[in-house]
Amino acid sequence: MLLLAMDTATPAVTAALHDGSAVVAESSRVDARRHGELLLPAVDRVLAEAGVKLDAVTGIVVGVGPGPYTGLRVGLVTATTFASALGVPVHGVCTLDGLAYAAGLDEPFVVATDARRKEVYWARYADARTRVTDAAVDRPADIAEQVAGLPSVGAGALLYPETFPDVRGPEHVSAGALAALAAGKLAAGEDFLDPLPLYLRRPDAQVPKNYKVVTPK
């Protein structure tokens, strides 16, 4: 087994290789505006570090979000293109699940990433591998009662300390953690998500509903 994992659902552009037992190479860079520029070089770096060619990969793992429209689709399009070219399966994993797995907590907690617009993408977990709510997008103040008393993980939690006072690491998702989670799911015969974007809301850029008439009648 050699899994190539990637995620662009958050400001972290991250790629990793996992051989079924451990992460053999990983590259991550935080830059919210350069997902398209940074992902393929990150893939090249992990392949070079591991000393393998792309055709050695037996499966693709990709974070499906939730995340902003433009950044999220960079990883998904790249993952599905690689899978099609190589003739290997592509496994979708919730990005929040990757953060939860990396946190490694064995108690109830919350994962929250920055959704912009003064909102967070979030979900509650019973432990590092068990999500107990669907991923959602909300204003922190609106979910304060639901997350009260729980430790939290993720960059979204760091932005709103009044709602998330007990923030643990990591701040950003890691493709290595995403790959390790996927390797465990494969070994256990668990299902994956389809490699489709989990947006949770409409994109920021929208076609105006009513065009202003600028030509003479």
PDB file of C-alpha atoms in Angstrom:
ATOM      1  CA  MET A   1       0.000   0.000   0.000  1.00  0.00           C
ATOM      2  CA  LEU A   2       1.161   3.519  -0.791  1.00  0.00           C
ATOM      3  CA  LEU A   3      -1.405   6.240  -0.179  1.00  0.00           C
ATOM      4  CA  LEU A   4      -0.984   9.773  -1.484  1.00  0.00           C
ATOM      5  CA  ALA A   5      -3.010  12.144   0.705  1.00  0.00           C
ATOM      6  CA  MET A   6      -3.763  15.831   0.187  1.00  0.00           C
ATOM      7  CA  ASP A   7      -5.963  18.559   1.613  1.00  0.00           C
ATOM      8  CA  THR A   8      -6.645  22.157   0.553  1.00  0.00           C
ATOM      9  CA  ALA A   9      -9.846  22.795   2.526  1.00  0.00           C
ATOM     10  CA  THR A  10      -8.083  25.167   4.956  1.00  0.00           C
ATOM     11  CA  PRO A  11      -5.172  27.620   4.606  1.00  0.00           C
ATOM     12  CA  ALA A  12      -2.846  24.606   4.974  1.00  0.00           C
ATOM     13  CA  VAL A  13      -1.757  23.125   1.632  1.00  0.00           C
ATOM     14  CA  THR A  14      -0.639  19.677   2.686  1.00  0.00           C
ATOM     15  CA  ALA A  15       0.422  16.403   1.034  1.00  0.00           C
ATOM     16  CA  ALA A  16       1.796  13.142   2.415  1.00  0.00           C
ATOM     17  CA  LEU A  17       2.647   9.546   1.568  1.00  0.00           C
ATOM     18  CA  HIS A  18       1.669   6.645   3.841  1.00  0.00           C
ATOM     19  CA  ASP A  19       2.808   3.043   3.304  1.00  0.00           C
ATOM     20  CA  GLY A  20       0.044   1.437   5.369  1.00  0.00           C
ATOM     21  CA  SER A  21       2.139   1.451   8.518  1.00  0.00           C
ATOM     22  CA  ALA A  22       3.465   4.991   8.840  1.00  0.00           C
ATOM     23  CA  VAL A  23       3.866   8.327   7.126  1.00  0.00           C
ATOM     24  CA  VAL A  24       6.956   8.152   4.927  1.00  0.00           C
ATOM     25  CA  ALA A  25       6.971  11.766   3.699  1.00  0.00           C
ATOM     26  CA  GLU A  26       4.963  14.921   4.315  1.00  0.00           C
ATOM     27  CA  SER A  27       4.931  18.550   3.165  1.00  0.00           C
ATOM     28  CA  SER A  28       2.702  21.346   4.483  1.00  0.00           C
ATOM     29  CA  ARG A  29       2.575  25.086   3.981  1.00  0.00           C
ATOM     30  CA  VAL A  30       0.023  27.574   5.299  1.00  0.00           C
ATOM     31  CA  ASP A  31      -1.039  30.051   2.621  1.00  0.00           C
ATOM     32  CA  ALA A  32      -4.715  30.756   2.118  1.00  0.00           C
ATOM     33  CA  ARG A  33      -4.298  32.305  -1.344  1.00  0.00           C
ATOM     34  CA  ARG A  34      -1.952  29.913  -3.185  1.00  0.00           C
ATOM     35  CA  HIS A  35      -3.523  26.453  -3.065  1.00  0.00           C
ATOM     36  CA  GLY A  36      -3.249  26.040  -6.831  1.00  0.00           C
ATOM     37  CA  GLU A  37       0.410  27.045  -6.893  1.00  0.00           C
ATOM     38  CA  LEU A  38       1.563  25.036  -3.896  1.00  0.00           C
ATOM     39  CA  LEU A  39      -0.164  21.664  -4.075  1.00  0.00           C
ATOM     40  CA  LEU A  40       1.640  20.023  -7.010  1.00  0.00           C
ATOM     41  CA  PRO A  41       5.102  21.095  -5.766  1.00  0.00           C
ATOM     42  CA  ALA A  42       4.161  19.614  -2.379  1.00  0.00           C
ATOM     43  CA  VAL A  43       3.272  16.323  -4.075  1.00  0.00           C
ATOM     44  CA  ASP A  44       6.585  16.390  -5.959  1.00  0.00           C
ATOM     45  CA  ARG A  45       8.469  16.948  -2.697  1.00  0.00           C
ATOM     46  CA  VAL A  46       6.918  14.016  -0.861  1.00  0.00           C
ATOM     47  CA  LEU A  47       7.487  11.687  -3.823  1.00  0.00           C
ATOM     48  CA  ALA A  48      11.130  12.787  -4.031  1.00  0.00           C
ATOM     49  CA  GLU A  49      11.623  12.451  -0.268  1.00  0.00           C
ATOM     50  CA  ALA A  50      10.201   8.935  -0.347  1.00  0.00           C
ATOM     51  CA  GLY A  51      12.229   8.057  -3.451  1.00  0.00           C
ATOM     52  CA  VAL A  52       9.237   6.829  -5.444  1.00  0.00           C
ATOM     53  CA  LYS A  53       7.445   7.775  -8.652  1.00  0.00           C
ATOM     54  CA  LEU A  54       3.797   8.738  -8.864  1.00  0.00           C
ATOM     55  CA  ASP A  55       2.918   5.398 -10.493  1.00  0.00           C
ATOM     56  CA  ALA A  56       3.878   3.612  -7.248  1.00  0.00           C
ATOM     57  CA  VAL A  57       0.819   5.107  -5.527  1.00  0.00           C
ATOM     58  CA  THR A  58      -1.998   2.604  -4.907  1.00  0.00           C
ATOM     59  CA  GLY A  59      -4.665   5.000  -3.631  1.00  0.00           C
ATOM     60  CA  ILE A  60      -5.467   8.679  -3.224  1.00  0.00           C
ATOM     61  CA  VAL A  61      -6.844  10.232  -0.041  1.00  0.00           C
ATOM     62  CA  VAL A  62      -8.357  13.707  -0.157  1.00  0.00           C
ATOM     63  CA  GLY A  63      -9.946  16.042   2.366  1.00  0.00           C
ATOM     64  CA  VAL A  64     -13.439  16.932   1.168  1.00  0.00           C
ATOM     65  CA  GLY A  65     -13.919  19.872   3.519  1.00  0.00           C
ATOM     66  CA  PRO A  66     -15.866  21.672   4.709  1.00  0.00           C
ATOM     67  CA  GLY A  67     -13.961  24.617   3.299  1.00  0.00           C
ATOM     68  CA  PRO A  68     -14.115  27.679   1.074  1.00  0.00           C
ATOM     69  CA  TYR A  69     -15.134  27.084  -2.528  1.00  0.00           C
ATOM     70  CA  THR A  70     -11.959  27.890  -4.470  1.00  0.00           C
ATOM     71  CA  GLY A  71      -9.323  26.365  -2.210  1.00  0.00           C
ATOM     72  CA  LEU A  72     -11.276  23.187  -1.544  1.00  0.00           C
ATOM     73  CA  ARG A  73     -11.777  22.269  -5.183  1.00  0.00           C
ATOM     74  CA  VAL A  74      -8.027  22.505  -5.927  1.00  0.00           C
ATOM     75  CA  GLY A  75      -7.332  19.414  -3.824  1.00  0.00           C
ATOM     76  CA  LEU A  76     -10.386  17.531  -5.030  1.00  0.00           C
ATOM     77  CA  VAL A  77      -9.713  18.130  -8.726  1.00  0.00           C
ATOM     78  CA  THR A  78      -6.060  17.172  -8.285  1.00  0.00           C
ATOM     79  CA  ALA A  79      -6.939  14.020  -6.364  1.00  0.00           C
ATOM     80  CA  THR A  80      -9.548  12.816  -8.846  1.00  0.00           C
ATOM     81  CA  THR A  81      -7.257  13.588 -11.783  1.00  0.00           C
ATOM     82  CA  PHE A  82      -4.417  11.576 -10.259  1.00  0.00           C
ATOM     83  CA  ALA A  83      -6.770   8.703  -9.468  1.00  0.00           C
ATOM     84  CA  SER A  84      -8.129   8.646 -13.010  1.00  0.00           C
ATOM     85  CA  ALA A  85      -4.675   8.784 -14.592  1.00  0.00           C
ATOM     86  CA  LEU A  86      -3.282   6.054 -12.327  1.00  0.00           C
ATOM     87  CA  GLY A  87      -6.376   3.868 -12.291  1.00  0.00           C
ATOM     88  CA  VAL A  88      -6.479   3.803  -8.489  1.00  0.00           C
ATOM     89  CA  PRO A  89      -9.297   4.561  -6.025  1.00  0.00           C
ATOM     90  CA  VAL A  90      -9.781   7.962  -4.435  1.00  0.00           C
ATOM     91  CA  HIS A  91     -11.003   8.078  -0.829  1.00  0.00           C
ATOM     92  CA  GLY A  92     -12.761  11.159   0.535  1.00  0.00           C
ATOM     93  CA  VAL A  93     -12.305  12.040   4.213  1.00  0.00           C
ATOM     94  CA  CYS A  94     -13.892  14.908   6.139  1.00  0.00           C
ATOM     95  CA  THR A  95     -11.179  17.483   6.823  1.00  0.00           C
ATOM     96  CA  LEU A  96     -12.484  17.976  10.365  1.00  0.00           C
ATOM     97  CA  ASP A  97     -12.013  14.233  10.957  1.00  0.00           C
ATOM     98  CA  GLY A  98      -8.364  14.581   9.967  1.00  0.00           C
ATOM     99  CA  LEU A  99      -7.877  17.336  12.525  1.00  0.00           C
ATOM    100  CA  ALA A 100      -9.661  15.299  15.180  1.00  0.00           C
ATOM    101  CA  TYR A 101      -7.490  12.268  14.466  1.00  0.00           C
ATOM    102  CA  ALA A 102      -4.314  14.354  14.713  1.00  0.00           C
ATOM    103  CA  ALA A 103      -5.452  15.772  18.047  1.00  0.00           C
ATOM    104  CA  GLY A 104      -5.531  12.262  19.499  1.00  0.00           C
ATOM    105  CA  LEU A 105      -7.906  13.129  22.347  1.00  0.00           C
ATOM    106  CA  ASP A 106      -9.775  10.349  24.130  1.00  0.00           C
ATOM    107  CA  GLU A 107     -12.469  12.638  25.561  1.00  0.00           C
ATOM    108  CA  PRO A 108     -15.326  14.663  24.024  1.00  0.00           C
ATOM    109  CA  PHE A 109     -14.120  17.730  22.125  1.00  0.00           C
ATOM    110  CA  VAL A 110     -14.854  20.078  19.228  1.00  0.00           C
ATOM    111  CA  VAL A 111     -13.030  20.759  15.977  1.00  0.00           C
ATOM    112  CA  ALA A 112     -13.465  24.220  14.440  1.00  0.00           C
ATOM    113  CA  THR A 113     -11.888  25.706  11.310  1.00  0.00           C
ATOM    114  CA  ASP A 114     -12.206  29.241   9.965  1.00  0.00           C
ATOM    115  CA  ALA A 115     -15.220  29.613   7.661  1.00  0.00           C
ATOM    116  CA  ARG A 116     -14.723  33.378   7.223  1.00  0.00           C
ATOM    117  CA  ARG A 117     -17.748  35.707   7.451  1.00  0.00           C
ATOM    118  CA  LYS A 118     -17.261  35.514  11.250  1.00  0.00           C
ATOM    119  CA  GLU A 119     -18.299  31.833  11.175  1.00  0.00           C
ATOM    120  CA  VAL A 120     -16.642  28.467  11.805  1.00  0.00           C
ATOM    121  CA  TYR A 121     -16.948  25.024  10.273  1.00  0.00           C
ATOM    122  CA  TRP A 122     -17.290  22.686  13.233  1.00  0.00           C
ATOM    123  CA  ALA A 123     -18.278  19.278  14.576  1.00  0.00           C
ATOM    124  CA  ARG A 124     -18.309  17.510  17.944  1.00  0.00           C
ATOM    125  CA  TYR A 125     -16.371  14.304  18.662  1.00  0.00           C
ATOM    126  CA  ALA A 126     -16.581  11.622  21.326  1.00  0.00           C
ATOM    127  CA  ASP A 127     -12.897  10.830  20.772  1.00  0.00           C
ATOM    128  CA  ALA A 128     -10.269  11.185  18.060  1.00  0.00           C
ATOM    129  CA  ARG A 129     -12.030   8.760  15.699  1.00  0.00           C
ATOM    130  CA  THR A 130     -15.710   9.225  16.531  1.00  0.00           C
ATOM    131  CA  ARG A 131     -17.620  12.223  15.184  1.00  0.00           C
ATOM    132  CA  VAL A 132     -21.044  12.572  16.836  1.00  0.00           C
ATOM    133  CA  THR A 133     -22.496  15.458  14.803  1.00  0.00           C
ATOM    134  CA  ASP A 134     -22.553  16.359  11.140  1.00  0.00           C
ATOM    135  CA  ALA A 135     -20.163  19.069  10.041  1.00  0.00           C
ATOM    136  CA  ALA A 136     -21.882  22.460  10.200  1.00  0.00           C
ATOM    137  CA  VAL A 137     -21.205  26.159   9.678  1.00  0.00           C
ATOM    138  CA  ASP A 138     -22.323  28.672  12.325  1.00  0.00           C
ATOM    139  CA  ARG A 139     -21.426  31.846  14.151  1.00  0.00           C
ATOM    140  CA  PRO A 140     -19.493  30.909  17.307  1.00  0.00           C
ATOM    141  CA  ALA A 141     -21.905  32.754  19.575  1.00  0.00           C
ATOM    142  CA  ASP A 142     -24.793  30.686  18.215  1.00  0.00           C
ATOM    143  CA  ILE A 143     -23.190  27.374  19.235  1.00  0.00           C
ATOM    144  CA  ALA A 144     -21.718  28.474  22.565  1.00  0.00           C
ATOM    145  CA  GLU A 145     -24.109  26.312  24.597  1.00  0.00           C
ATOM    146  CA  GLN A 146     -23.450  23.229  22.426  1.00  0.00           C
ATOM    147  CA  VAL A 147     -19.676  23.416  22.882  1.00  0.00           C
ATOM    148  CA  ALA A 148     -19.520  24.766  26.441  1.00  0.00           C
ATOM    149  CA  GLY A 149     -17.000  22.982  28.653  1.00  0.00           C
ATOM    150  CA  LEU A 150     -15.397  21.060  25.773  1.00  0.00           C
ATOM    151  CA  PRO A 151     -11.781  21.384  24.654  1.00  0.00           C
ATOM    152  CA  SER A 152     -11.419  22.460  21.041  1.00  0.00           C
ATOM    153  CA  VAL A 153      -9.011  21.942  18.154  1.00  0.00           C
ATOM    154  CA  GLY A 154      -8.313  24.014  15.060  1.00  0.00           C
ATOM    155  CA  ALA A 155      -7.603  27.521  13.795  1.00  0.00           C
ATOM    156  CA  GLY A 156     -11.276  28.458  13.927  1.00  0.00           C
ATOM    157  CA  ALA A 157     -11.343  27.907  17.670  1.00  0.00           C
ATOM    158  CA  LEU A 158      -8.312  30.141  18.145  1.00  0.00           C
ATOM    159  CA  LEU A 159     -10.178  33.040  16.519  1.00  0.00           C
ATOM    160  CA  TYR A 160     -13.027  33.001  19.057  1.00  0.00           C
ATOM    161  CA  PRO A 161     -11.656  32.430  22.578  1.00  0.00           C
ATOM    162  CA  GLU A 162     -14.915  33.603  24.160  1.00  0.00           C
ATOM    163  CA  THR A 163     -16.627  30.511  22.694  1.00  0.00           C
ATOM    164  CA  PHE A 164     -13.605  28.180  22.672  1.00  0.00           C
ATOM    165  CA  PRO A 165     -11.521  28.996  25.773  1.00  0.00           C
ATOM    166  CA  ASP A 166      -9.698  25.637  25.934  1.00  0.00           C
ATOM    167  CA  VAL A 167      -7.912  25.232  22.586  1.00  0.00           C
ATOM    168  CA  ARG A 168      -5.593  22.291  21.967  1.00  0.00           C
ATOM    169  CA  GLY A 169      -3.374  21.473  18.965  1.00  0.00           C
ATOM    170  CA  PRO A 170      -3.080  21.088  16.080  1.00  0.00           C
ATOM    171  CA  GLU A 171      -4.090  24.352  14.460  1.00  0.00           C
ATOM    172  CA  HIS A 172      -4.183  23.102  10.851  1.00  0.00           C
ATOM    173  CA  VAL A 173      -4.983  19.820   9.148  1.00  0.00           C
ATOM    174  CA  SER A 174      -2.122  17.481   8.262  1.00  0.00           C
ATOM    175  CA  ALA A 175      -2.148  15.219   5.212  1.00  0.00           C
ATOM    176  CA  GLY A 176      -0.105  12.754   7.249  1.00  0.00           C
ATOM    177  CA  ALA A 177      -2.908  12.462   9.798  1.00  0.00           C
ATOM    178  CA  LEU A 178      -5.480  12.250   7.002  1.00  0.00           C
ATOM    179  CA  ALA A 179      -3.515   9.401   5.407  1.00  0.00           C
ATOM    180  CA  ALA A 180      -3.065   7.559   8.715  1.00  0.00           C
ATOM    181  CA  LEU A 181      -6.796   7.808   9.387  1.00  0.00           C
ATOM    182  CA  ALA A 182      -7.564   6.512   5.896  1.00  0.00           C
ATOM    183  CA  ALA A 183      -5.098   3.617   6.281  1.00  0.00           C
ATOM    184  CA  GLY A 184      -6.882   2.574   9.458  1.00  0.00           C
ATOM    185  CA  LYS A 185     -10.274   2.825   7.791  1.00  0.00           C
ATOM    186  CA  LEU A 186      -9.076   0.696   4.866  1.00  0.00           C
ATOM    187  CA  ALA A 187      -7.708  -1.954   7.225  1.00  0.00           C
ATOM    188  CA  ALA A 188     -11.035  -2.035   9.069  1.00  0.00           C
ATOM    189  CA  GLY A 189     -13.088  -2.156   5.882  1.00  0.00           C
ATOM    190  CA  GLU A 190     -14.842   1.127   6.682  1.00  0.00           C
ATOM    191  CA  ASP A 191     -16.562   3.312   4.109  1.00  0.00           C
ATOM    192  CA  PHE A 192     -15.246   6.597   2.764  1.00  0.00           C
ATOM    193  CA  LEU A 193     -16.947   9.733   1.534  1.00  0.00           C
ATOM    194  CA  ASP A 194     -17.239  10.403  -2.171  1.00  0.00           C
ATOM    195  CA  PRO A 195     -14.568  12.837  -3.417  1.00  0.00           C
ATOM    196  CA  LEU A 196     -17.067  15.671  -3.656  1.00  0.00           C
ATOM    197  CA  PRO A 197     -16.777  19.104  -2.027  1.00  0.00           C
ATOM    198  CA  LEU A 198     -18.489  19.646   1.301  1.00  0.00           C
ATOM    199  CA  TYR A 199     -19.261  23.360   0.999  1.00  0.00           C
ATOM    200  CA  LEU A 200     -22.152  23.733   3.515  1.00  0.00           C
ATOM    201  CA  ARG A 201     -23.040  27.113   1.997  1.00  0.00           C
ATOM    202  CA  ARG A 202     -23.062  28.935  -1.315  1.00  0.00           C
ATOM    203  CA  PRO A 203     -19.791  30.418  -2.658  1.00  0.00           C
ATOM    204  CA  ASP A 204     -18.965  34.046  -1.877  1.00  0.00           C
ATOM    205  CA  ALA A 205     -19.044  35.034  -5.558  1.00  0.00           C
ATOM    206  CA  GLN A 206     -22.542  34.857  -7.015  1.00  0.00           C
ATOM    207  CA  VAL A 207     -24.263  36.056 -10.161  1.00  0.00           C
ATOM    208  CA  PRO A 208     -26.385  39.145  -9.402  1.00  0.00           C
ATOM    209  CA  LYS A 209     -30.112  38.433  -9.375  1.00  0.00           C
ATOM    210  CA  ASN A 210     -31.059  41.711 -11.012  1.00  0.00           C
ATOM    211  CA  TYR A 211     -28.900  43.393 -13.603  1.00  0.00           C
ATOM    212  CA  LYS A 212     -28.872  47.162 -13.760  1.00  0.00           C
ATOM    213  CA  VAL A 213     -30.127  48.476 -17.102  1.00  0.00           C
ATOM    214  CA  VAL A 214     -27.468  50.743 -18.618  1.00  0.00           C
ATOM    215  CA  THR A 215     -28.685  50.981 -22.217  1.00  0.00           C
ATOM    216  CA  PRO A 216     -31.282  53.530 -23.351  1.00  0.00           C
ATOM    217  CA  LYS A 217     -34.823  52.297 -23.781  1.00  0.00           C
TER     218      LYS A 217
END
